[in-house]
mmCIF file of C-alpha atoms in Angstrom:
data_model
loop_
_atom_site.group_PDB
_atom_site.id
_atom_site.type_symbol
_atom_site.label_atom_id
_atom_site.label_comp_id
_atom_site.label_asym_id
_atom_site.label_seq_id
_atom_site.Cartn_x
_atom_site.Cartn_y
_atom_site.Cartn_z
ATOM 1 C CA MET A 1 25.971 49.749 -29.986
ATOM 2 C CA ASN A 2 26.945 52.879 -31.928
ATOM 3 C CA GLY A 3 25.084 56.153 -31.898
ATOM 4 C CA ILE A 4 23.025 55.573 -35.053
ATOM 5 C CA GLY A 5 22.166 52.044 -33.989
ATOM 6 C CA SER A 6 21.063 53.268 -30.554
ATOM 7 C CA LEU A 7 18.898 55.966 -32.134
ATOM 8 C CA LEU A 8 17.244 53.570 -34.576
ATOM 9 C CA CYS A 9 16.647 51.044 -31.833
ATOM 10 C CA THR A 10 15.062 53.676 -29.576
ATOM 11 C CA VAL A 11 12.876 55.063 -32.366
ATOM 12 C CA PHE A 12 11.696 51.593 -33.403
ATOM 13 C CA GLY A 13 10.970 50.764 -29.777
ATOM 14 C CA LEU A 14 8.914 53.935 -29.440
ATOM 15 C CA LEU A 15 6.922 52.986 -32.539
ATOM 16 C CA LEU A 16 6.170 49.490 -31.208
ATOM 17 C CA THR A 17 5.239 50.856 -27.778
ATOM 18 C CA SER A 18 2.967 53.421 -29.416
ATOM 19 C CA ALA A 19 1.396 50.654 -31.518
ATOM 20 C CA ALA A 20 0.665 48.606 -28.372
ATOM 21 C CA ILE A 21 -0.918 51.631 -26.686
ATOM 22 C CA PHE A 22 -2.939 52.492 -29.783
ATOM 23 C CA GLU A 23 -4.243 48.937 -30.259
ATOM 24 C CA THR A 24 -5.286 48.709 -26.595
ATOM 25 C CA TRP A 25 -6.844 52.177 -26.661
ATOM 26 C CA MET A 26 -8.888 51.430 -29.807
ATOM 27 C CA ALA A 27 -10.221 48.152 -28.378
ATOM 28 C CA VAL A 28 -10.891 49.258 -24.802
ATOM 29 C CA LEU A 29 -11.228 53.026 -24.589
ATOM 30 C CA TYR A 30 -12.689 53.633 -28.023
ATOM 31 C CA PRO A 31 -14.807 50.496 -28.566
ATOM 32 C CA ARG A 32 -16.887 51.453 -31.595
ATOM 33 C CA ALA A 33 -16.297 48.400 -33.811
ATOM 34 C CA VAL A 34 -13.158 50.125 -35.094
ATOM 35 C CA THR A 35 -10.032 48.191 -34.197
ATOM 36 C CA GLY A 36 -6.391 48.896 -34.737
ATOM 37 C CA PRO A 37 -4.720 47.414 -37.827
ATOM 38 C CA ILE A 38 -2.883 44.694 -35.901
ATOM 39 C CA THR A 39 -6.055 43.622 -34.047
ATOM 40 C CA ALA A 40 -7.940 43.634 -37.375
ATOM 41 C CA VAL A 41 -5.317 41.303 -38.890
ATOM 42 C CA THR A 42 -5.660 39.042 -35.846
ATOM 43 C CA TYR A 43 -9.426 38.887 -36.439
ATOM 44 C CA ARG A 44 -8.933 38.015 -40.112
ATOM 45 C CA ILE A 45 -6.449 35.265 -39.279
ATOM 46 C CA TYR A 46 -8.919 33.749 -36.830
ATOM 47 C CA HIS A 47 -11.690 34.013 -39.376
ATOM 48 C CA HIS A 48 -9.544 32.197 -41.936
ATOM 49 C CA ILE A 49 -8.600 29.465 -39.473
ATOM 50 C CA SER A 50 -12.251 28.969 -38.539
ATOM 51 C CA GLN A 51 -13.470 28.879 -42.148
ATOM 52 C CA ARG A 52 -10.651 27.083 -43.980
ATOM 53 C CA VAL A 53 -8.828 25.016 -41.400
ATOM 54 C CA LEU A 54 -11.283 23.948 -38.712
ATOM 55 C CA GLY A 55 -14.665 23.942 -40.471
ATOM 56 C CA PRO A 56 -18.176 23.797 -38.985
ATOM 57 C CA LYS A 57 -17.836 20.315 -37.509
ATOM 58 C CA SER A 58 -14.740 21.018 -35.441
ATOM 59 C CA THR A 59 -15.236 21.128 -31.672
ATOM 60 C CA LEU A 60 -12.276 23.520 -31.491
ATOM 61 C CA LEU A 61 -14.624 26.273 -32.695
ATOM 62 C CA LEU A 62 -16.110 26.273 -29.196
ATOM 63 C CA PHE A 63 -12.815 27.655 -27.910
ATOM 64 C CA SER A 64 -12.308 30.239 -30.642
ATOM 65 C CA GLY A 65 -13.791 33.122 -28.646
ATOM 66 C CA PRO A 66 -11.736 32.666 -25.463
ATOM 67 C CA ALA A 67 -8.640 31.877 -27.552
ATOM 68 C CA LEU A 68 -9.105 35.102 -29.516
ATOM 69 C CA ILE A 69 -9.363 37.174 -26.333
ATOM 70 C CA VAL A 70 -6.171 35.598 -24.985
ATOM 71 C CA THR A 71 -4.424 36.074 -28.366
ATOM 72 C CA GLN A 72 -5.413 39.731 -28.455
ATOM 73 C CA ALA A 73 -3.994 40.367 -24.995
ATOM 74 C CA MET A 74 -0.798 38.470 -25.832
ATOM 75 C CA VAL A 75 -0.290 40.412 -29.061
ATOM 76 C CA TRP A 76 -0.726 43.758 -27.290
ATOM 77 C CA ALA A 77 1.548 42.664 -24.409
ATOM 78 C CA THR A 78 4.216 41.387 -26.820
ATOM 79 C CA LEU A 79 4.231 44.689 -28.725
ATOM 80 C CA LEU A 80 4.586 46.566 -25.471
ATOM 81 C CA LEU A 81 7.336 44.316 -24.133
ATOM 82 C CA ILE A 82 9.399 44.370 -27.354
ATOM 83 C CA GLY A 83 8.926 48.134 -27.695
ATOM 84 C CA VAL A 84 10.148 48.889 -24.190
ATOM 85 C CA SER A 85 12.974 46.353 -24.606
ATOM 86 C CA LEU A 86 14.279 48.150 -27.693
ATOM 87 C CA ILE A 87 14.108 51.484 -25.862
ATOM 88 C CA VAL A 88 16.166 50.265 -22.870
ATOM 89 C CA TRP A 89 18.590 48.080 -24.846
ATOM 90 C CA PRO A 90 20.945 50.955 -25.776
ATOM 91 C CA GLN A 91 20.936 52.059 -22.130
ATOM 92 C CA LEU A 92 22.341 48.783 -20.763
ATOM 93 C CA GLY A 93 25.798 49.270 -19.384
ATOM 94 C CA VAL A 94 25.471 53.081 -19.681
ATOM 95 C CA GLY A 95 22.235 54.320 -18.114
ATOM 96 C CA ILE A 96 21.230 50.968 -16.650
ATOM 97 C CA VAL A 97 23.821 48.961 -14.733
ATOM 98 C CA ASN A 98 24.053 45.792 -12.677
ATOM 99 C CA SER A 99 24.027 46.611 -8.973
ATOM 100 C CA ASN A 100 25.598 43.283 -8.004
ATOM 101 C CA ALA A 101 28.384 42.940 -10.581
ATOM 102 C CA PRO A 102 31.047 45.205 -12.089
ATOM 103 C CA ALA A 103 29.993 44.285 -15.657
ATOM 104 C CA THR A 104 26.477 44.686 -17.049
ATOM 105 C CA GLU A 105 25.106 42.255 -19.620
ATOM 106 C CA THR A 106 24.082 44.166 -22.748
ATOM 107 C CA SER A 107 22.290 41.430 -24.676
ATOM 108 C CA LEU A 108 18.774 41.742 -26.053
ATOM 109 C CA PHE A 109 17.665 39.139 -23.520
ATOM 110 C CA ALA A 110 18.854 41.378 -20.700
ATOM 111 C CA ALA A 111 16.882 44.251 -22.219
ATOM 112 C CA VAL A 112 13.733 42.065 -22.385
ATOM 113 C CA TYR A 113 14.351 41.014 -18.776
ATOM 114 C CA TYR A 114 14.634 44.616 -17.582
ATOM 115 C CA ALA A 115 11.625 45.730 -19.659
ATOM 116 C CA GLY A 116 9.604 42.770 -18.370
ATOM 117 C CA PHE A 117 10.027 43.509 -14.672
ATOM 118 C CA SER A 118 9.543 47.224 -15.343
ATOM 119 C CA VAL A 119 6.265 46.784 -17.279
ATOM 120 C CA THR A 120 4.938 44.253 -14.747
ATOM 121 C CA THR A 121 6.139 46.516 -11.856
ATOM 122 C CA LEU A 122 8.002 43.608 -10.206
ATOM 123 C CA GLY A 123 11.103 45.685 -9.474
ATOM 124 C CA VAL A 124 13.649 42.872 -9.107
ATOM 125 C CA GLY A 125 16.500 45.324 -8.469
ATOM 126 C CA ASP A 126 19.559 43.644 -9.939
ATOM 127 C CA LEU A 127 19.498 46.122 -12.845
ATOM 128 C CA VAL A 128 19.044 49.727 -11.795
ATOM 129 C CA PRO A 129 18.763 52.980 -13.775
ATOM 130 C CA GLN A 130 21.557 55.482 -13.234
ATOM 131 C CA THR A 131 20.731 58.344 -15.589
ATOM 132 C CA THR A 132 17.738 60.664 -15.732
ATOM 133 C CA PHE A 133 16.650 59.260 -19.085
ATOM 134 C CA ALA A 134 16.827 55.661 -17.850
ATOM 135 C CA ARG A 135 14.869 56.512 -14.710
ATOM 136 C CA LEU A 136 12.258 58.301 -16.796
ATOM 137 C CA VAL A 137 11.913 55.287 -19.098
ATOM 138 C CA THR A 138 11.585 52.948 -16.132
ATOM 139 C CA ILE A 139 8.882 55.023 -14.439
ATOM 140 C CA THR A 140 6.975 55.483 -17.730
ATOM 141 C CA ALA A 141 7.163 51.771 -18.542
ATOM 142 C CA ALA A 142 5.824 50.894 -15.080
ATOM 143 C CA ALA A 143 2.929 53.363 -15.467
ATOM 144 C CA ILE A 144 2.088 52.078 -18.937
ATOM 145 C CA GLY A 145 2.333 48.474 -17.799
ATOM 146 C CA PHE A 146 0.061 49.000 -14.788
ATOM 147 C CA SER A 147 -2.491 50.811 -16.947
ATOM 148 C CA PHE A 148 -2.241 48.152 -19.660
ATOM 149 C CA PHE A 149 -3.016 45.220 -17.392
ATOM 150 C CA THR A 150 -5.867 47.127 -15.735
ATOM 151 C CA LEU A 151 -7.427 47.979 -19.087
ATOM 152 C CA VAL A 152 -7.049 44.424 -20.421
ATOM 153 C CA LEU A 153 -8.712 43.010 -17.307
ATOM 154 C CA ALA A 154 -11.580 45.527 -17.636
ATOM 155 C CA TYR A 155 -11.887 44.611 -21.343
ATOM 156 C CA ILE A 156 -12.166 40.883 -20.624
ATOM 157 C CA ILE A 157 -14.757 41.460 -17.892
ATOM 158 C CA SER A 158 -16.817 43.685 -20.224
ATOM 159 C CA VAL A 159 -16.706 41.158 -23.074
ATOM 160 C CA TYR A 160 -17.951 38.323 -20.890
ATOM 161 C CA SER A 161 -20.604 40.526 -19.324
ATOM 162 C CA ALA A 162 -21.905 41.356 -22.820
ATOM 163 C CA LEU A 163 -21.703 37.710 -23.795
ATOM 164 C CA GLY A 164 -23.837 36.778 -20.792
ATOM 165 C CA ARG A 165 -26.523 39.252 -21.852
ATOM 166 C CA ARG A 166 -26.437 37.925 -25.406
ATOM 167 C CA ASN A 167 -26.866 34.349 -24.198
ATOM 168 C CA GLN A 168 -29.729 35.406 -21.942
ATOM 169 C CA PHE A 169 -31.483 37.019 -24.890
ATOM 170 C CA ALA A 170 -30.936 33.876 -26.943
ATOM 171 C CA SER A 171 -32.525 31.754 -24.209
ATOM 172 C CA GLU A 172 -35.491 34.115 -23.952
ATOM 173 C CA ILE A 173 -36.121 33.754 -27.675
ATOM 174 C CA ASP A 174 -35.817 29.993 -27.362
ATOM 175 C CA TYR A 175 -38.414 29.961 -24.590
ATOM 176 C CA ARG A 176 -40.730 32.199 -26.620
ATOM 177 C CA THR A 177 -40.818 29.570 -29.377
ATOM 178 C CA GLY A 178 -41.359 26.669 -27.011
ATOM 179 C CA ARG A 179 -37.686 25.652 -27.493
ATOM 180 C CA THR A 180 -38.363 24.864 -31.151
ATOM 181 C CA GLY A 181 -36.805 27.915 -32.780
ATOM 182 C CA ASP A 182 -39.970 28.177 -34.913
ATOM 183 C CA THR A 183 -41.190 31.741 -35.337
ATOM 184 C CA LEU A 184 -44.736 30.588 -36.029
ATOM 185 C CA ALA A 185 -44.824 28.840 -32.660
ATOM 186 C CA TYR A 186 -44.304 32.250 -31.112
ATOM 187 C CA LEU A 187 -46.809 34.113 -33.297
ATOM 188 C CA GLN A 188 -49.685 31.616 -33.202
ATOM 189 C CA PRO A 189 -50.977 32.308 -29.658
ATOM 190 C CA HIS A 190 -50.566 36.060 -30.112
ATOM 191 C CA LEU A 191 -52.462 36.178 -33.429
ATOM 192 C CA ALA A 192 -55.186 33.901 -32.030
ATOM 193 C CA SER A 193 -55.784 36.330 -29.185
ATOM 194 C CA VAL A 194 -58.189 39.235 -29.586
ATOM 195 C CA ASP A 195 -56.104 41.460 -27.318
ATOM 196 C CA ARG A 196 -52.738 42.181 -28.952
ATOM 197 C CA ALA A 197 -51.418 44.393 -26.135
ATOM 198 C CA LEU A 198 -49.129 41.593 -24.931
ATOM 199 C CA LEU A 199 -47.713 41.157 -28.432
ATOM 200 C CA ASN A 200 -47.090 44.888 -28.788
ATOM 201 C CA GLN A 201 -45.303 44.971 -25.442
ATOM 202 C CA ASP A 202 -43.242 41.912 -26.300
ATOM 203 C CA LEU A 203 -42.206 43.374 -29.655
ATOM 204 C CA CYS A 204 -40.936 46.487 -27.857
ATOM 205 C CA ASP A 205 -39.020 44.293 -25.457
ATOM 206 C CA LEU A 206 -37.430 42.370 -28.322
ATOM 207 C CA ALA A 207 -36.402 45.617 -30.003
ATOM 208 C CA SER A 208 -34.861 46.875 -26.776
ATOM 209 C CA LYS A 209 -32.880 43.667 -26.341
ATOM 210 C CA LEU A 210 -31.704 43.909 -29.950
ATOM 211 C CA ALA A 211 -30.478 47.444 -29.365
ATOM 212 C CA ASP A 212 -28.384 46.136 -26.470
ATOM 213 C CA LEU A 213 -27.134 43.283 -28.686
ATOM 214 C CA LEU A 214 -26.182 45.771 -31.393
ATOM 215 C CA GLU A 215 -24.257 48.003 -29.031
ATOM 216 C CA SER A 216 -22.437 45.125 -27.300
ATOM 217 C CA HIS A 217 -21.179 43.804 -30.672
ATOM 218 C CA HIS A 218 -20.412 47.359 -31.758
ATOM 219 C CA PHE A 219 -18.310 47.838 -28.650
ATOM 220 C CA TYR A 220 -16.687 44.388 -28.687
ATOM 221 C CA PRO A 221 -16.435 42.778 -32.177
ATOM 222 C CA ALA A 222 -14.702 39.768 -30.625
ATOM 223 C CA LEU A 223 -18.158 38.631 -29.495
ATOM 224 C CA HIS A 224 -18.819 37.429 -33.050
ATOM 225 C CA TYR A 225 -16.209 34.703 -32.560
ATOM 226 C CA PHE A 226 -17.812 33.082 -29.500
ATOM 227 C CA ARG A 227 -19.492 29.839 -30.518
ATOM 228 C CA PHE A 228 -21.558 27.330 -28.503
ATOM 229 C CA SER A 229 -22.637 23.803 -29.161
ATOM 230 C CA GLU A 230 -26.306 24.724 -28.515
ATOM 231 C CA PRO A 231 -27.868 26.188 -31.700
ATOM 232 C CA ARG A 232 -30.030 28.612 -29.763
ATOM 233 C CA TYR A 233 -27.015 30.763 -28.886
ATOM 234 C CA ALA A 234 -26.196 31.522 -32.522
ATOM 235 C CA MET A 235 -26.598 35.201 -33.332
ATOM 236 C CA SER A 236 -27.919 34.299 -36.791
ATOM 237 C CA ARG A 237 -30.745 32.317 -35.190
ATOM 238 C CA MET A 238 -31.727 35.248 -32.965
ATOM 239 C CA LEU A 239 -31.748 37.582 -35.941
ATOM 240 C CA ARG A 240 -33.721 35.146 -38.087
ATOM 241 C CA PHE A 241 -36.424 34.939 -35.439
ATOM 242 C CA CYS A 242 -36.658 38.722 -35.088
ATOM 243 C CA LEU A 243 -36.553 39.381 -38.832
ATOM 244 C CA GLU A 244 -39.156 36.721 -39.638
ATOM 245 C CA THR A 245 -41.448 38.034 -36.896
ATOM 246 C CA ALA A 246 -41.148 41.641 -38.057
ATOM 247 C CA SER A 247 -41.484 40.723 -41.765
ATOM 248 C CA LEU A 248 -44.583 38.617 -41.281
ATOM 249 C CA LEU A 249 -46.329 41.150 -39.040
ATOM 250 C CA ARG A 250 -45.450 43.957 -41.467
ATOM 251 C CA ALA A 251 -46.934 41.986 -44.342
ATOM 252 C CA ILE A 252 -50.155 41.342 -42.407
ATOM 253 C CA HIS A 253 -50.448 44.968 -41.323
ATOM 254 C CA GLU A 254 -49.875 46.289 -44.838
ATOM 255 C CA LEU A 255 -52.532 43.990 -46.325
ATOM 256 C CA HIS A 256 -55.077 44.558 -43.559
ATOM 257 C CA SER A 257 -54.059 47.677 -41.710
ATOM 258 C CA GLU A 258 -57.663 48.683 -41.091
ATOM 259 C CA GLU A 259 -58.448 45.364 -39.369
ATOM 260 C CA SER A 260 -55.172 44.717 -37.583
ATOM 261 C CA SER A 261 -55.119 45.416 -33.859
ATOM 262 C CA VAL A 262 -51.340 45.190 -33.743
ATOM 263 C CA ASN A 263 -49.742 48.574 -33.186
ATOM 264 C CA PRO A 264 -47.400 49.225 -36.149
ATOM 265 C CA GLU A 265 -44.938 51.195 -34.024
ATOM 266 C CA PRO A 266 -43.532 48.155 -32.114
ATOM 267 C CA ILE A 267 -43.354 46.241 -35.391
ATOM 268 C CA GLU A 268 -41.370 49.014 -37.025
ATOM 269 C CA ARG A 269 -39.112 49.260 -33.983
ATOM 270 C CA LEU A 270 -38.328 45.541 -34.137
ATOM 271 C CA TRP A 271 -37.888 45.700 -37.915
ATOM 272 C CA HIS A 272 -35.364 48.533 -37.859
ATOM 273 C CA ALA A 273 -33.513 47.158 -34.827
ATOM 274 C CA SER A 274 -33.168 43.764 -36.555
ATOM 275 C CA LEU A 275 -31.987 45.286 -39.841
ATOM 276 C CA GLN A 276 -29.485 47.568 -38.160
ATOM 277 C CA THR A 277 -27.997 44.721 -36.144
ATOM 278 C CA LEU A 278 -27.640 42.614 -39.294
ATOM 279 C CA GLU A 279 -26.138 45.519 -41.229
ATOM 280 C CA ASP A 280 -23.609 46.107 -38.434
ATOM 281 C CA ALA A 281 -22.595 42.453 -38.465
ATOM 282 C CA LYS A 282 -22.275 42.599 -42.258
ATOM 283 C CA LYS A 283 -20.057 45.699 -42.085
ATOM 284 C CA HIS A 284 -17.738 44.639 -39.274
ATOM 285 C CA PHE A 285 -17.701 40.838 -39.368
ATOM 286 C CA VAL A 286 -19.050 39.176 -42.497
ATOM 287 C CA ILE A 287 -16.358 38.646 -45.141
ATOM 288 C CA CYS A 288 -18.077 35.945 -47.161
ATOM 289 C CA ARG A 289 -21.115 36.671 -49.305
ATOM 290 C CA VAL A 290 -24.053 34.440 -50.166
ATOM 291 C CA SER A 291 -26.627 35.274 -52.841
ATOM 292 C CA GLN A 292 -29.985 33.478 -52.781
ATOM 293 C CA ASN A 293 -32.209 33.234 -55.836
ATOM 294 C CA ASP A 294 -35.277 32.206 -53.864
ATOM 295 C CA VAL A 295 -36.690 33.420 -50.579
ATOM 296 C CA ASP A 296 -37.915 30.885 -48.049
ATOM 297 C CA LEU A 297 -41.679 31.461 -47.883
ATOM 298 C CA SER A 298 -42.528 28.441 -45.739
ATOM 299 C CA LEU A 299 -43.389 30.571 -42.692
ATOM 300 C CA ALA A 300 -45.958 32.665 -44.596
ATOM 301 C CA GLU A 301 -47.370 29.573 -46.346
ATOM 302 C CA ARG A 302 -47.819 27.722 -43.058
ATOM 303 C CA LEU A 303 -49.537 30.714 -41.506
ATOM 304 C CA ALA A 304 -51.791 31.151 -44.549
ATOM 305 C CA ASN A 305 -52.855 27.527 -44.217
ATOM 306 C CA GLN A 306 -54.133 28.408 -40.773
ATOM 307 C CA ARG A 307 -56.250 31.357 -41.889
ATOM 308 C CA ALA A 308 -58.929 30.555 -39.329
ATOM 309 C CA LEU A 309 -56.436 31.734 -36.729
ATOM 310 C CA THR A 310 -57.328 35.392 -37.131
ATOM 311 C CA SER A 311 -59.760 37.472 -39.126
ATOM 312 C CA ALA A 312 -56.938 39.603 -40.566
ATOM 313 C CA ILE A 313 -55.618 36.507 -42.380
ATOM 314 C CA SER A 314 -58.799 34.635 -43.126
ATOM 315 C CA SER A 315 -59.666 36.822 -46.134
ATOM 316 C CA LEU A 316 -56.193 36.599 -47.657
ATOM 317 C CA SER A 317 -55.122 34.043 -50.188
ATOM 318 C CA PRO A 318 -51.863 32.212 -49.426
ATOM 319 C CA GLY A 319 -50.245 33.691 -52.526
ATOM 320 C CA VAL A 320 -50.973 37.287 -51.576
ATOM 321 C CA LEU A 321 -49.597 36.849 -48.046
ATOM 322 C CA ALA A 322 -46.531 34.983 -49.326
ATOM 323 C CA ALA A 323 -45.823 37.703 -51.876
ATOM 324 C CA ALA A 324 -46.053 40.487 -49.267
ATOM 325 C CA TYR A 325 -43.825 38.496 -46.909
ATOM 326 C CA ALA A 326 -41.306 37.855 -49.688
ATOM 327 C CA ASN A 327 -40.967 41.584 -50.381
ATOM 328 C CA HIS A 328 -39.727 42.137 -46.844
ATOM 329 C CA CYS A 329 -37.552 39.008 -46.728
ATOM 330 C CA ARG A 330 -35.591 40.086 -49.817
ATOM 331 C CA LYS A 331 -34.229 43.019 -47.822
ATOM 332 C CA TRP A 332 -32.339 40.733 -45.423
ATOM 333 C CA SER A 333 -32.240 37.128 -46.667
ATOM 334 C CA ASP A 334 -28.883 37.420 -48.481
ATOM 335 C CA ASP A 335 -27.185 39.207 -45.598
ATOM 336 C CA LEU A 336 -28.493 36.734 -43.049
ATOM 337 C CA ALA A 337 -27.370 33.801 -45.207
ATOM 338 C CA SER A 338 -23.900 35.425 -45.389
ATOM 339 C CA LEU A 339 -23.823 35.772 -41.611
ATOM 340 C CA GLU A 340 -24.832 32.121 -41.218
ATOM 341 C CA ARG A 341 -22.058 31.087 -43.557
ATOM 342 C CA CYS A 342 -19.422 33.159 -41.731
ATOM 343 C CA THR A 343 -20.485 31.875 -38.335
ATOM 344 C CA MET A 344 -21.092 28.390 -39.768
ATOM 345 C CA THR A 345 -24.445 28.165 -37.976
ATOM 346 C CA GLY A 346 -26.845 27.751 -40.881
ATOM 347 C CA SER A 347 -27.512 25.742 -43.998
ATOM 348 C CA HIS A 348 -25.087 27.920 -46.000
ATOM 349 C CA CYS A 349 -21.935 26.981 -44.116
ATOM 350 C CA PRO A 350 -19.339 24.773 -45.809
ATOM 351 C CA GLN A 351 -19.808 21.105 -45.150
ATOM 352 C CA ASP A 352 -16.183 20.061 -44.850
ATOM 353 C CA SER A 353 -13.217 21.470 -43.032
ATOM 354 C CA HIS A 354 -10.923 21.902 -46.045
#
């Protein structure tokens, strides 16, 4: 390999190695829902495969999350391996020689072989560095490789730890609704009670869990791609419950603030936590948009039909309560429908796989 070819090969190898380090750093050490360009392309490809190729009925969607994590690690590792290989390739036969034979193979495969056992710190020993530059490259590759595998392992553990907390929150919401997913099933006993202290406390707990959900998805956007066969684990279902609860309680409090014994502060905390989580998902995950002409008012209408449940509702007509509830729902209904479509967990997802 001539001088210009060696220089170009080394420079390109440095660029690929730097890209691998940058992608890993952005995902692991700077996890603020901002990924490197290659990781972002990987996410988009997975999104396209899920939406256009597999479809909502495919059982393969259940493996999309783990497959994405493995693909991410493989893409980063491949970039690192190819980058180091291109750096050491010009050194074969000059700075790196075969210790067991008079001639040193100078093929690209030999460079990948040397880079592979350097990055993985195996240290086979049949190829050894002879020059200062080659030794420096070998030591640096080993240090980068050791750090890389440590960071990837920490990343995977963190993702699954966050996923466990998300699933726990989903189960807690499911238990709150009597495993029906119906928001009214949760609100009925609280609104029927004279003492609303338990409701206020529970709303604060929901807001706190949502804040953790927001940060975990902000740190690890790959969580959006984890799907489960049980509907209760869908993020869109968790957000629907929280948004419906906050919207309905806000409507009741606005119409009868002087009679309501529900503290508005926990309601506002849940409302803003729910909206911010939805907005974050819209910004960093949702790529398909759904626009709804009508808002689903069935929850408010069902509650209005049970006006004897609480004095704060008994004096309200169904139309007034439904209108107040609709004003709040319009702030999130389109975004939630878009999230349901992208995760294929609601009525707005495509019905066939092509």
